[in-house]
């Protein structure tokens, strides 16, 4: 069997995605499996796209939670002097981003509606502690996804250059 890109070379592997035979030079590795350059390129494009969305969500969430937290502090310190109701409102603002993460990440954790409400209230009330943790965690994830995106972008450049050099 000859390589799909080099008619004068014998294939040493078959692409695990599309089945194309490839020579030693054309054989690429994707998650420990041998693939052809075209399938690697497609996978790279998809990964870059996914990681771009992932990192944007994490950074966006981190920013949103920070803004809610600051708003909560302002409401508490400025309006809290007038009425204790504003303390609760400030606490609520600080905890709301935390509630979003609760619904995002722990679906299925609490089986009953009452359990959901109970946990939700606790999440909001303890937002003053948990929200900063979530902000930091989202930042770390955002940076991690960004680094992974860079890796796939580099690989995409390499494989694209290789494909272009074939023609
Ligand atoms: Zn392939
Ligand atoms: Zn080849």
PDB file of N, CA, C and O in Angstrom, residues 35 45 58 60 111 137 141 149 165:
ATOM      1  N   UNK A  35      -2.618   9.117  12.918  1.00  0.00           N
ATOM      2  CA  UNK A  35      -3.603   9.737  12.021  1.00  0.00           C
ATOM      3  C   UNK A  35      -2.878  10.382  10.842  1.00  0.00           C
ATOM      4  O   UNK A  35      -1.662  10.608  10.901  1.00  0.00           O
ATOM      5  N   UNK A  45      -8.070  22.185  14.553  1.00  0.00           N
ATOM      6  CA  UNK A  45      -8.999  23.310  14.368  1.00  0.00           C
ATOM      7  C   UNK A  45     -10.133  23.215  15.380  1.00  0.00           C
ATOM      8  O   UNK A  45     -10.503  24.197  16.027  1.00  0.00           O
ATOM      9  N   UNK A  58     -14.558  30.895  31.133  1.00  0.00           N
ATOM     10  CA  UNK A  58     -13.918  30.966  32.454  1.00  0.00           C
ATOM     11  C   UNK A  58     -13.531  32.400  32.817  1.00  0.00           C
ATOM     12  O   UNK A  58     -13.795  32.852  33.923  1.00  0.00           O
ATOM     13  N   UNK A  60     -14.765  35.154  31.506  1.00  0.00           N
ATOM     14  CA  UNK A  60     -15.998  35.935  31.604  1.00  0.00           C
ATOM     15  C   UNK A  60     -16.674  35.719  32.943  1.00  0.00           C
ATOM     16  O   UNK A  60     -17.126  36.671  33.588  1.00  0.00           O
ATOM     17  N   UNK A 111     -30.927  15.522  44.819  1.00  0.00           N
ATOM     18  CA  UNK A 111     -32.013  14.830  44.120  1.00  0.00           C
ATOM     19  C   UNK A 111     -33.349  15.561  44.246  1.00  0.00           C
ATOM     20  O   UNK A 111     -34.138  15.592  43.312  1.00  0.00           O
ATOM     21  N   UNK A 137     -10.440  30.184  40.939  1.00  0.00           N
ATOM     22  CA  UNK A 137     -10.499  28.909  40.220  1.00  0.00           C
ATOM     23  C   UNK A 137     -10.769  29.133  38.728  1.00  0.00           C
ATOM     24  O   UNK A 137     -10.145  28.508  37.870  1.00  0.00           O
ATOM     25  N   UNK A 141      -8.439  28.065  35.531  1.00  0.00           N
ATOM     26  CA  UNK A 141      -8.946  27.279  34.397  1.00  0.00           C
ATOM     27  C   UNK A 141      -8.801  28.048  33.094  1.00  0.00           C
ATOM     28  O   UNK A 141      -8.423  27.487  32.069  1.00  0.00           O
ATOM     29  N   UNK A 149      -4.808  25.870  24.318  1.00  0.00           N
ATOM     30  CA  UNK A 149      -5.154  26.415  23.007  1.00  0.00           C
ATOM     31  C   UNK A 149      -3.885  26.742  22.227  1.00  0.00           C
ATOM     32  O   UNK A 149      -3.779  26.436  21.037  1.00  0.00           O
ATOM     33  N   UNK A 165       3.335  21.993   2.095  1.00  0.00           N
ATOM     34  CA  UNK A 165       4.618  21.620   1.453  1.00  0.00           C
ATOM     35  C   UNK A 165       4.454  20.418   0.525  1.00  0.00           C
ATOM     36  O   UNK A 165       5.329  20.147  -0.297  1.00  0.00           O
TER      37      UNK A 165
END
